[in-house]
Amino acid sequence: MSTSIGLDRTVSASTPRSAWLALAVLMLPVTLIAVDNTVLTFALPLIAQDFQPPAATQLWIVDVYALVLAALLVAMGGIGDRIGRRRLLMIGSSGFAVVSIAAAFAPSAEALVAARALLGVFGAMLMPSTLSLLRNIFVDASARRLAIAIWASGFTAGSALGPIVGGALLQHFHWGAVFLIAVPILLPLLILAPRLVPESRDPHPGPLDLVSVLLSFATMLPLVWAIKTAAHDGFSLSIVAAVVSGLAAGTWFVMRQNRSATPMLDMNLFTYAPFTSSILANFLSIVGLIGFLFFISQHLQLVLGMSPLAAGLVTLPGAVVSVIGGLAVVRLARRFTPQALMAFGLVLLAAGFGLILLFRHDLTVVAVIVSFVVLELGVGMSQTMSNDAIVSSVPPAKAGAASAVSETAYELGAVIGTATLGTIFTAFYRNNVTVPAGLSPEQANAAAESIGGATSVAATLPQGVGDRLLESARTAFDSGIAPTAIIAATLALLAAVVVSVSFHRKPEVDTGEQASDGTHVVPSCPRTVVTGPLRDRLAGGQPDAGQAVSANRCETTFQSTTCHHAER
């Protein structure tokens, strides 16, 4: 919708009730993915106690899901465009529910790793499908922006509820209960989606290119693995080999897409500034945000001594404000440009990191809450506008691929943020911690490795020695606050600059020329005729109150113009 021509209320009202019912259904998998991302962290100690797996296997239990998910997102986006996005969503939901049950009753750590890998496969079918379906269900730009804000609130709510739900389940049930959360969420989707969510696909998709599917997988999997492994173990020859192989596969993938008449991923998407700058801004902000969240969760639990459930409740006000910010920015979009709102949200994100830096010498629970409220307000605003820009700047036929690229950038940002900022934070900890004399080599290494290790070792030492170790570990841990906050804030500000400089909004209505009969013809939109007060407004005049308006609204993407009829 073009807010400058005064059709907001009419066009929004033209969105049928069925579209909002479809949105409610599509929020179910989004909420599930968010909950699923957080609950495993709380279940891992119980899983380790049950199976007693080696440390490497524990890492695979956590990491294999993200590895497979990130590797398959682009491929699944292209597949959804071809076979149907709702169909892909149904397949993904069915598979996710079945494998979640298998994971809940996994007989061994190795079986759980395999189940988590399969969850990554089916999870990669869920996220691109939901966002691309919204692009096709909500044809009006204003309604779509509101739908995306509500859709994003499902993810935020799931992230906030994950620690609370997970903590409550683990207090009363076996650790497998955290995987069974998927079943009551996905069953309603499987029943309602065929009735309420319309199918959509690329009308001229071309054949499915299995070579491109394999190349996208061969690009992402080794790159994500290399980043994660380097964060834990440092650089090695195997990591270099993985990076080289991933880049080689990626180069081949791009060349193949450019040569194909019907590419799985249209590389021309990246030539359109609103799409590319939104992807880059999302990526940079997520690197800082996820990397910083990795630190703050440990600060709340290991420095301030809070339980996982209490730590989750501390971040709840910020999550609520994030939802409010995402919904509020929809109304603000009537008066301000998307790039201005996106940049402002990113500046607020940087301000939240700045408050953490300001409070670093006394980072209490209240200080964390205040900082997170500001930070999450920025996240809600910027993510709503950027996601809207990403899906709105491409033709509906390419919505699946665009959504997949957006989700891939998010996953890569999360991996790189945790790896890089986590590595920097760990380096400051190791350089500043003082290990008491008299500890065994194993105890000394564990205490010097991380604050979690120091906390475990301190519990086995005499009280005085243990207290000194804890004090040193907490001081060393907090020494990483300043550099981490500075880096995160810098990345958010850099993202704001990217948006401000490179994001160019194309007008949705071309004023065109006035015909001899007094109508106003918009040449970029075939058969578009604007009459009455809208014609006067486009020509610079002031319309009379109560006059009728009949207009076609043109929504320009990187390679197409879509027209929507509206009357008042």
Coordinates of C-alpha atoms in Angstrom, one line a residue:
M1 CA 0.0 0.0 0.0
S2 CA 1.2 3.5 -0.7
T3 CA 0.6 5.4 2.5
S4 CA 1.1 8.7 0.8
I5 CA -2.1 8.4 -1.2
G6 CA -4.5 7.8 1.7
L7 CA -5.8 4.4 1.0
D8 CA -4.5 2.7 4.2
R9 CA -7.8 2.1 5.8
T10 CA -9.6 0.9 2.7
V11 CA -6.8 -1.4 1.4
S12 CA -6.3 -2.9 4.9
A13 CA -10.0 -3.5 5.2
S14 CA -10.0 -5.3 1.9
T15 CA -7.8 -8.1 3.3
P16 CA -10.1 -11.0 3.9
R17 CA -10.7 -12.6 7.3
S18 CA -9.3 -15.9 5.8
A19 CA -5.9 -14.3 5.4
W20 CA -5.7 -13.5 9.2
L21 CA -6.8 -17.0 10.0
A22 CA -4.1 -18.3 7.7
L23 CA -1.6 -16.1 9.6
A24 CA -2.6 -17.7 12.9
V25 CA -1.9 -21.1 11.5
L26 CA 1.5 -20.0 10.1
M27 CA 2.6 -18.7 13.5
L28 CA 2.5 -22.2 14.9
P29 CA 5.7 -23.5 13.3
V30 CA 7.5 -20.2 13.9
T31 CA 6.7 -20.3 17.6
L32 CA 7.8 -24.0 17.7
I33 CA 11.2 -23.3 16.0
A34 CA 11.8 -20.5 18.5
V35 CA 10.9 -22.7 21.5
D36 CA 12.9 -25.6 20.2
N37 CA 16.0 -23.4 19.8
T38 CA 16.1 -22.6 23.5
V39 CA 14.8 -25.6 25.4
L40 CA 17.6 -28.0 24.5
T41 CA 20.1 -25.8 26.4
F42 CA 18.3 -26.5 29.6
A43 CA 17.8 -30.2 28.9
L44 CA 21.5 -30.9 27.9
P45 CA 22.8 -31.4 31.5
L46 CA 20.1 -34.1 32.1
I47 CA 20.9 -35.7 28.7
A48 CA 24.6 -35.8 29.6
Q49 CA 23.8 -37.3 32.9
D50 CA 21.6 -40.0 31.3
F51 CA 23.8 -41.0 28.4
Q52 CA 27.2 -39.8 29.7
P53 CA 28.4 -39.0 26.2
P54 CA 31.9 -37.6 25.4
A55 CA 32.2 -33.9 25.1
A56 CA 32.4 -34.1 21.3
T57 CA 29.1 -36.0 21.1
Q58 CA 27.4 -33.4 23.4
L59 CA 28.5 -30.7 20.9
W60 CA 27.0 -32.6 18.1
I61 CA 23.7 -33.0 19.9
V62 CA 23.6 -29.2 20.1
D63 CA 25.2 -28.2 16.7
V64 CA 24.0 -30.8 14.2
Y65 CA 20.5 -29.3 14.0
A66 CA 21.8 -25.8 13.0
L67 CA 24.4 -27.3 10.6
V68 CA 21.8 -29.2 8.6
L69 CA 19.2 -26.5 8.8
A70 CA 21.5 -23.8 7.5
A71 CA 22.8 -26.1 4.8
L72 CA 19.4 -26.8 3.4
L73 CA 17.5 -23.5 3.7
V74 CA 18.3 -22.2 0.2
A75 CA 17.5 -25.6 -1.4
M76 CA 14.2 -25.9 0.5
G77 CA 13.2 -22.4 -0.5
G78 CA 13.7 -23.3 -4.2
I79 CA 11.9 -26.6 -3.8
G80 CA 8.9 -24.8 -2.1
D81 CA 8.7 -22.4 -5.1
R82 CA 8.4 -25.4 -7.4
I83 CA 6.3 -28.1 -5.6
G84 CA 4.2 -25.6 -3.5
R85 CA 5.0 -23.8 -0.3
R86 CA 2.1 -25.2 1.7
R87 CA 2.9 -28.7 0.5
L88 CA 6.5 -28.3 1.7
L89 CA 5.2 -26.9 5.0
M90 CA 3.0 -29.9 5.5
I91 CA 5.8 -32.3 4.7
G92 CA 8.1 -30.5 7.1
S93 CA 5.6 -30.3 9.9
S94 CA 4.7 -34.0 9.6
G95 CA 8.4 -35.0 9.6
F96 CA 9.3 -32.7 12.4
A97 CA 6.5 -34.1 14.6
V98 CA 7.4 -37.7 14.0
V99 CA 11.1 -37.2 14.5
S100 CA 10.5 -35.2 17.6
I101 CA 8.8 -38.2 19.1
A102 CA 11.8 -40.3 18.1
A103 CA 14.2 -37.8 19.7
A104 CA 12.2 -37.9 23.0
F105 CA 12.7 -41.6 23.3
A106 CA 16.2 -41.9 21.8
P107 CA 17.9 -44.9 23.3
S108 CA 21.4 -43.4 23.0
A109 CA 23.3 -40.2 22.4
E110 CA 24.1 -41.3 18.9
A111 CA 20.5 -41.9 18.1
L112 CA 19.7 -38.4 19.5
V113 CA 22.3 -36.9 17.2
A114 CA 20.7 -38.6 14.2
A115 CA 17.3 -37.4 15.3
R116 CA 18.5 -33.9 15.7
A117 CA 20.0 -34.0 12.2
L118 CA 16.6 -35.1 10.7
L119 CA 14.9 -32.3 12.7
G120 CA 17.3 -29.9 10.8
V121 CA 16.1 -31.4 7.5
F122 CA 12.4 -30.9 8.3
G123 CA 13.0 -27.6 10.1
A124 CA 14.5 -26.2 6.9
M125 CA 11.2 -26.8 5.3
L126 CA 9.2 -24.8 7.9
M127 CA 10.7 -21.3 8.1
P128 CA 11.0 -20.3 4.4
S129 CA 7.5 -21.7 3.7
T130 CA 5.8 -19.6 6.4
L131 CA 7.3 -16.3 5.3
S132 CA 6.9 -16.9 1.6
L133 CA 3.2 -18.0 2.1
L134 CA 2.6 -14.6 3.8
R135 CA 4.0 -12.8 0.8
N136 CA 1.4 -14.4 -1.4
I137 CA -1.6 -14.3 1.1
F138 CA -1.3 -10.6 1.9
V139 CA -1.2 -8.8 -1.4
D140 CA -1.7 -5.4 0.3
A141 CA 1.6 -3.9 1.5
S142 CA 0.2 -2.4 4.7
A143 CA -1.6 -5.6 5.7
R144 CA 1.5 -7.7 4.8
R145 CA 3.7 -5.5 7.0
L146 CA 1.3 -6.0 9.9
A147 CA 1.2 -9.7 9.2
I148 CA 5.0 -9.9 9.2
A149 CA 5.1 -8.0 12.5
I150 CA 2.6 -10.5 14.0
W151 CA 4.6 -13.4 12.5
A152 CA 7.8 -12.1 14.0
S153 CA 6.1 -11.8 17.4
G154 CA 5.5 -15.5 17.3
F155 CA 9.2 -16.1 17.1
T156 CA 9.9 -13.6 19.9
A157 CA 7.2 -15.1 22.1
G158 CA 8.6 -18.5 21.5
S159 CA 12.1 -17.5 22.4
A160 CA 10.8 -15.9 25.6
L161 CA 8.6 -18.9 26.5
G162 CA 11.2 -21.5 25.7
P163 CA 13.2 -21.2 28.9
I164 CA 10.0 -21.0 31.0
V165 CA 8.3 -23.9 29.4
G166 CA 11.5 -25.9 29.3
G167 CA 12.3 -25.2 32.9
A168 CA 8.8 -26.2 34.0
L169 CA 8.8 -29.4 32.0
L170 CA 12.2 -30.5 33.2
Q171 CA 11.2 -30.0 36.8
H172 CA 8.5 -32.6 36.5
F173 CA 9.2 -34.8 33.5
H174 CA 12.0 -36.7 31.7
W175 CA 14.2 -34.6 29.4
G176 CA 12.5 -36.1 26.4
A177 CA 9.4 -34.0 27.2
V178 CA 11.1 -30.9 25.7
F179 CA 11.0 -32.6 22.3
L180 CA 7.4 -33.6 22.6
I181 CA 6.4 -29.9 22.7
A182 CA 6.4 -30.1 18.9
V183 CA 3.5 -32.5 18.8
P184 CA 0.6 -30.4 20.2
I185 CA 1.9 -27.4 18.2
L186 CA 2.1 -29.1 14.9
L187 CA -1.0 -31.3 15.0
P188 CA -3.4 -28.3 14.7
L189 CA -1.3 -27.0 11.8
L190 CA -1.6 -30.3 10.0
I191 CA -5.4 -30.2 10.4
L192 CA -6.0 -26.5 9.7
A193 CA -3.4 -25.6 7.0
P194 CA -5.1 -27.5 4.2
R195 CA -8.3 -25.7 5.0
L196 CA -7.1 -22.2 5.8
V197 CA -3.8 -21.7 4.0
P198 CA -4.0 -21.3 0.3
E199 CA -1.3 -23.1 -1.8
S200 CA 1.1 -20.9 -3.8
R201 CA 4.0 -21.8 -6.1
D202 CA 6.0 -20.3 -9.0
P203 CA 3.7 -20.6 -12.0
H204 CA 6.7 -21.2 -14.3
P205 CA 9.2 -23.0 -12.1
G206 CA 11.2 -25.1 -14.5
P207 CA 12.5 -28.5 -13.5
L208 CA 14.0 -29.1 -10.1
D209 CA 17.8 -28.8 -10.4
L210 CA 19.2 -31.6 -8.1
V211 CA 22.7 -30.5 -8.8
S212 CA 22.0 -27.0 -7.5
V213 CA 20.4 -28.6 -4.4
L214 CA 23.5 -30.6 -3.7
L215 CA 25.8 -27.6 -4.4
S216 CA 23.9 -25.4 -2.0
F217 CA 24.2 -28.1 0.7
A218 CA 27.9 -28.6 -0.1
T219 CA 28.4 -24.9 0.2
M220 CA 26.7 -24.2 3.5
L221 CA 27.5 -27.4 5.5
P222 CA 31.3 -27.2 5.5
L223 CA 31.3 -23.4 6.0
V224 CA 29.0 -23.5 9.0
W225 CA 30.9 -26.6 10.4
A226 CA 34.2 -24.8 10.0
I227 CA 33.0 -21.7 11.9
K228 CA 31.6 -23.7 14.7
T229 CA 34.6 -26.0 15.0
A230 CA 37.1 -23.1 14.9
A231 CA 35.3 -21.4 17.8
H232 CA 35.8 -24.6 19.9
D233 CA 39.1 -26.0 18.8
G234 CA 40.9 -23.2 16.9
F235 CA 42.1 -23.4 13.4
S236 CA 43.4 -26.6 11.8
L237 CA 44.1 -28.1 8.4
S238 CA 40.6 -29.7 8.4
I239 CA 38.9 -26.4 8.9
V240 CA 40.9 -24.7 6.1
A241 CA 40.0 -27.7 3.8
A242 CA 36.3 -27.3 4.8
V243 CA 36.3 -23.5 4.0
V244 CA 38.0 -24.1 0.7
S245 CA 35.6 -26.9 -0.3
G246 CA 32.6 -24.7 0.7
L247 CA 33.8 -21.7 -1.2
A248 CA 34.5 -23.9 -4.3
A249 CA 31.0 -25.4 -4.2
G250 CA 29.5 -21.9 -3.6
T251 CA 31.3 -20.6 -6.7
W252 CA 30.1 -23.5 -8.8
F253 CA 26.6 -22.9 -7.4
V254 CA 26.6 -19.2 -8.4
M255 CA 27.9 -20.0 -11.9
R256 CA 25.3 -22.6 -12.4
Q257 CA 22.5 -20.3 -11.3
N258 CA 23.7 -17.5 -13.6
R259 CA 23.7 -19.9 -16.6
S260 CA 20.3 -21.5 -15.9
A261 CA 17.2 -20.2 -17.6
T262 CA 15.2 -21.3 -14.5
P263 CA 17.6 -21.1 -11.6
M264 CA 16.9 -22.4 -8.1
L265 CA 18.0 -19.1 -6.7
D266 CA 17.8 -16.1 -9.0
M267 CA 21.1 -14.2 -8.5
N268 CA 19.5 -11.1 -9.8
L269 CA 17.8 -10.8 -6.5
F270 CA 21.0 -9.5 -5.1
T271 CA 21.2 -6.6 -7.6
Y272 CA 18.1 -5.0 -6.0
A273 CA 19.2 -2.6 -3.2
P274 CA 16.2 -3.1 -0.8
F275 CA 16.6 -6.8 -0.8
T276 CA 20.4 -7.0 -0.5
S277 CA 20.8 -4.2 2.1
S278 CA 18.0 -5.7 4.2
I279 CA 19.7 -9.1 4.1
L280 CA 23.1 -7.6 5.0
A281 CA 21.6 -5.4 7.8
N282 CA 19.9 -8.5 9.3
F283 CA 23.1 -10.5 9.1
L284 CA 25.2 -7.8 10.8
S285 CA 22.7 -7.1 13.6
I286 CA 22.2 -10.8 14.3
V287 CA 26.0 -11.4 14.6
G288 CA 26.1 -8.8 17.4
L289 CA 22.8 -9.8 19.0
I290 CA 23.2 -13.6 19.2
G291 CA 26.9 -13.3 20.2
F292 CA 25.9 -10.9 23.0
L293 CA 23.0 -13.1 24.1
F294 CA 25.5 -15.9 24.5
F295 CA 27.3 -13.8 27.0
I296 CA 24.4 -12.4 28.9
S297 CA 22.8 -15.7 29.6
Q298 CA 26.0 -16.9 31.3
H299 CA 26.3 -13.6 33.2
L300 CA 22.8 -14.0 34.7
Q301 CA 23.4 -17.7 35.7
L302 CA 27.1 -18.0 36.5
V303 CA 27.9 -14.5 37.8
L304 CA 24.6 -13.4 39.4
G305 CA 23.8 -17.0 40.4
M306 CA 20.3 -17.2 38.9
S307 CA 18.5 -20.3 37.8
P308 CA 17.8 -20.9 34.1
L309 CA 14.1 -20.2 34.7
A310 CA 14.8 -17.0 36.6
A311 CA 17.3 -15.9 33.9
G312 CA 14.6 -16.5 31.2
L313 CA 12.2 -14.4 33.2
V314 CA 14.7 -11.5 33.2
T315 CA 14.6 -11.3 29.4
L316 CA 10.8 -11.5 29.3
P317 CA 10.1 -7.7 29.5
G318 CA 12.5 -7.2 26.5
A319 CA 10.6 -9.8 24.5
V320 CA 7.3 -8.1 25.3
V321 CA 8.7 -4.8 24.2
S322 CA 10.1 -6.4 21.0
V323 CA 6.5 -7.5 20.1
I324 CA 5.2 -4.0 20.8
G325 CA 7.9 -2.4 18.7
G326 CA 7.2 -4.7 15.8
L327 CA 3.5 -3.8 15.8
A328 CA 4.1 -0.1 16.5
V329 CA 6.4 0.3 13.5
V330 CA 3.6 -0.8 11.2
R331 CA 1.7 2.4 12.1
L332 CA 4.9 4.5 12.0
A333 CA 5.4 3.2 8.4
R334 CA 2.5 5.5 7.3
R335 CA 4.6 8.5 8.1
F336 CA 8.3 7.4 7.7
T337 CA 10.2 5.6 5.0
P338 CA 11.1 1.9 5.6
Q339 CA 14.8 2.6 5.6
A340 CA 14.4 5.4 8.2
L341 CA 12.5 3.1 10.5
M342 CA 14.9 0.2 9.9
A343 CA 17.9 2.4 10.6
F344 CA 16.3 3.8 13.7
G345 CA 15.6 0.3 15.1
L346 CA 19.3 -0.6 14.5
V347 CA 20.4 2.5 16.3
L348 CA 18.2 1.5 19.2
L349 CA 19.8 -1.9 19.1
A350 CA 23.2 -0.2 19.4
A351 CA 22.0 1.9 22.2
G352 CA 21.0 -1.2 24.1
F353 CA 24.5 -2.5 23.8
G354 CA 25.7 1.0 24.9
L355 CA 23.7 0.7 28.1
I356 CA 25.3 -2.6 28.8
L357 CA 28.7 -0.9 28.4
L358 CA 27.6 1.9 30.6
F359 CA 26.5 -0.5 33.4
R360 CA 29.4 -2.9 33.0
H361 CA 30.9 -2.2 36.4
D362 CA 27.6 -3.0 38.1
L363 CA 25.6 -5.1 35.7
T364 CA 22.7 -6.0 38.0
V365 CA 19.4 -7.6 37.0
V366 CA 17.7 -4.2 36.7
A367 CA 20.5 -3.0 34.5
V368 CA 20.1 -6.0 32.2
I369 CA 16.4 -5.6 32.0
V370 CA 16.6 -1.9 31.1
S371 CA 19.3 -2.5 28.5
F372 CA 17.3 -5.4 27.0
V373 CA 14.1 -3.4 26.8
V374 CA 15.9 -0.8 24.6
L375 CA 17.8 -3.4 22.7
E376 CA 14.7 -5.6 22.0
L377 CA 12.6 -2.5 21.0
G378 CA 15.2 -1.9 18.2
V379 CA 15.1 -5.6 17.2
G380 CA 11.3 -5.6 16.9
M381 CA 11.3 -2.5 14.7
S382 CA 14.3 -3.3 12.5
Q383 CA 13.4 -7.0 12.0
T384 CA 9.8 -6.2 11.0
M385 CA 10.8 -3.7 8.5
S386 CA 13.7 -5.7 7.0
N387 CA 11.6 -8.9 6.7
D388 CA 8.9 -6.9 5.0
A389 CA 11.4 -5.3 2.6
I390 CA 12.9 -8.7 1.8
V391 CA 9.7 -10.4 0.8
S392 CA 8.1 -7.3 -0.7
S393 CA 11.0 -6.5 -3.0
V394 CA 10.7 -9.8 -4.9
P395 CA 7.9 -11.1 -7.1
P396 CA 5.5 -13.5 -5.4
A397 CA 6.8 -16.4 -7.5
K398 CA 10.3 -15.9 -6.0
A399 CA 9.1 -15.5 -2.4
G400 CA 10.4 -18.9 -1.3
A401 CA 13.9 -18.3 -2.5
A402 CA 14.0 -14.8 -1.0
S403 CA 12.7 -16.1 2.4
A404 CA 15.3 -18.9 2.4
V405 CA 18.1 -16.4 1.8
S406 CA 16.8 -14.3 4.7
E407 CA 16.7 -17.3 7.0
T408 CA 20.1 -18.4 5.9
A409 CA 21.6 -15.0 6.7
Y410 CA 20.0 -15.3 10.1
E411 CA 21.5 -18.7 10.8
L412 CA 24.9 -17.7 9.5
G413 CA 24.7 -14.5 11.6
A414 CA 23.9 -16.6 14.7
V415 CA 26.7 -19.1 14.1
I416 CA 29.3 -16.4 13.3
G417 CA 28.1 -14.2 16.2
T418 CA 28.4 -17.0 18.7
A419 CA 31.8 -18.1 17.3
T420 CA 33.5 -14.8 16.9
L421 CA 32.2 -12.9 19.9
G422 CA 32.3 -16.1 22.0
T423 CA 35.9 -16.5 21.1
I424 CA 36.8 -12.9 21.9
F425 CA 35.0 -13.2 25.2
T426 CA 36.7 -16.4 26.1
A427 CA 40.1 -14.9 25.3
F428 CA 39.5 -12.0 27.7
Y429 CA 38.4 -14.5 30.4
R430 CA 41.5 -16.7 30.0
N431 CA 43.8 -13.7 30.0
N432 CA 42.3 -12.3 33.3
V433 CA 41.4 -15.4 35.4
T434 CA 43.7 -16.3 38.3
V435 CA 43.7 -20.0 39.2
P436 CA 44.7 -20.7 42.8
A437 CA 47.7 -22.8 43.5
G438 CA 47.3 -26.4 44.6
L439 CA 44.8 -27.5 42.0
S440 CA 45.3 -30.6 39.9
P441 CA 46.2 -30.1 36.2
E442 CA 42.7 -31.2 35.2
Q443 CA 41.1 -28.7 37.7
A444 CA 43.4 -25.9 36.7
N445 CA 42.6 -26.4 33.0
A446 CA 38.9 -26.6 33.5
A447 CA 38.9 -23.4 35.7
A448 CA 41.0 -21.5 33.1
E449 CA 38.9 -22.7 30.2
S450 CA 35.5 -21.1 31.1
I451 CA 33.5 -19.7 33.9
G452 CA 31.3 -22.8 33.8
G453 CA 34.4 -24.9 34.4
A454 CA 35.5 -22.6 37.2
T455 CA 32.1 -22.9 38.9
S456 CA 32.2 -26.7 38.8
V457 CA 35.8 -26.8 40.1
A458 CA 35.0 -24.3 42.9
A459 CA 32.2 -26.6 44.2
T460 CA 34.8 -29.3 44.9
L461 CA 37.3 -27.1 46.7
P462 CA 37.5 -25.9 50.3
Q463 CA 35.2 -22.9 50.8
G464 CA 38.0 -20.3 51.0
V465 CA 39.8 -21.5 48.0
G466 CA 36.6 -22.0 46.0
D467 CA 35.4 -18.5 46.9
R468 CA 38.6 -17.0 45.6
L469 CA 38.4 -18.9 42.4
L470 CA 34.8 -17.9 41.9
E471 CA 35.6 -14.2 42.5
S472 CA 38.5 -14.3 40.1
A473 CA 36.4 -16.1 37.5
R474 CA 33.5 -13.7 37.7
T475 CA 35.9 -10.7 37.5
A476 CA 37.6 -12.2 34.5
F477 CA 34.3 -13.0 32.9
D478 CA 33.1 -9.4 33.3
S479 CA 36.3 -8.1 31.7
G480 CA 34.9 -9.3 28.4
I481 CA 31.8 -7.1 28.6
A482 CA 33.3 -3.9 27.2
P483 CA 34.9 -5.3 24.1
T484 CA 31.9 -7.5 23.3
A485 CA 29.4 -4.7 23.8
I486 CA 31.5 -2.3 21.6
I487 CA 31.8 -4.9 18.8
A488 CA 28.0 -5.6 18.9
A489 CA 27.1 -1.9 19.0
T490 CA 29.5 -1.2 16.1
L491 CA 27.9 -4.0 14.0
A492 CA 24.4 -2.6 14.7
L493 CA 25.5 0.9 13.7
L494 CA 27.2 -0.5 10.6
A495 CA 24.0 -2.2 9.6
A496 CA 22.2 1.2 10.1
V497 CA 24.6 2.8 7.8
V498 CA 24.2 0.1 5.2
V499 CA 20.4 0.6 5.2
S500 CA 20.7 4.4 5.1
V501 CA 23.1 4.5 2.2
S502 CA 22.1 1.6 0.0
F503 CA 18.4 1.1 0.6
H504 CA 16.4 2.9 -2.0
R505 CA 12.6 2.7 -2.0
K506 CA 10.9 2.8 -5.4
P507 CA 7.7 4.7 -5.5
E508 CA 4.6 2.5 -5.6
V509 CA 2.6 4.9 -7.7
D510 CA 4.0 6.6 -10.8
T511 CA 2.4 10.0 -11.3
G512 CA 2.6 9.5 -15.1
E513 CA 0.7 11.9 -17.4
Q514 CA -2.8 13.4 -17.3
A515 CA -5.0 12.3 -20.2
S516 CA -7.3 14.6 -22.1
D517 CA -10.4 13.3 -20.3
G518 CA -9.0 14.3 -16.9
T519 CA -8.0 10.8 -15.8
H520 CA -4.5 10.1 -14.6
V521 CA -2.6 7.3 -16.3
V522 CA 0.2 5.5 -14.5
P523 CA 2.4 4.2 -17.4
S524 CA 4.3 1.7 -15.3
C525 CA 1.1 -0.2 -14.4
P526 CA -1.0 -1.4 -17.4
R527 CA -4.6 -0.2 -17.4
T528 CA -4.0 1.8 -14.3
V529 CA -6.5 4.7 -14.2
V530 CA -6.6 7.2 -11.3
T531 CA -9.7 9.5 -10.9
G532 CA -11.2 11.9 -8.5
P533 CA -9.3 13.3 -5.5
L534 CA -6.4 10.9 -5.9
R535 CA -5.7 12.4 -9.4
D536 CA -5.8 15.8 -7.8
R537 CA -3.4 14.8 -5.0
L538 CA -1.0 13.3 -7.5
A539 CA -1.2 16.5 -9.5
G540 CA -0.6 18.6 -6.4
G541 CA -4.2 19.6 -5.7
Q542 CA -6.3 19.1 -2.6
P543 CA -9.3 16.7 -3.0
D544 CA -12.7 17.5 -1.8
A545 CA -13.9 15.5 1.2
G546 CA -16.2 12.6 0.5
Q547 CA -15.3 12.2 -3.2
A548 CA -14.9 8.7 -4.6
V549 CA -11.5 7.3 -5.4
S550 CA -10.8 4.5 -7.9
A551 CA -7.2 3.5 -8.3
N552 CA -4.9 0.7 -9.1
R553 CA -1.9 0.6 -6.8
C554 CA 1.4 -0.4 -8.3
E555 CA 3.9 -2.3 -6.2
T556 CA 7.4 -2.4 -7.8
T557 CA 9.9 -5.2 -7.2
F558 CA 13.3 -5.9 -8.7
Q559 CA 11.8 -7.3 -11.9
S560 CA 8.0 -6.8 -11.8
T561 CA 5.1 -4.5 -11.1
T562 CA 2.1 -5.9 -9.3
C563 CA -1.2 -3.9 -9.4
H564 CA -3.9 -4.0 -6.8
H565 CA -7.3 -2.3 -7.2
A566 CA -8.8 -0.3 -4.4
E567 CA -11.8 2.1 -4.1
R568 CA -13.0 4.5 -1.5

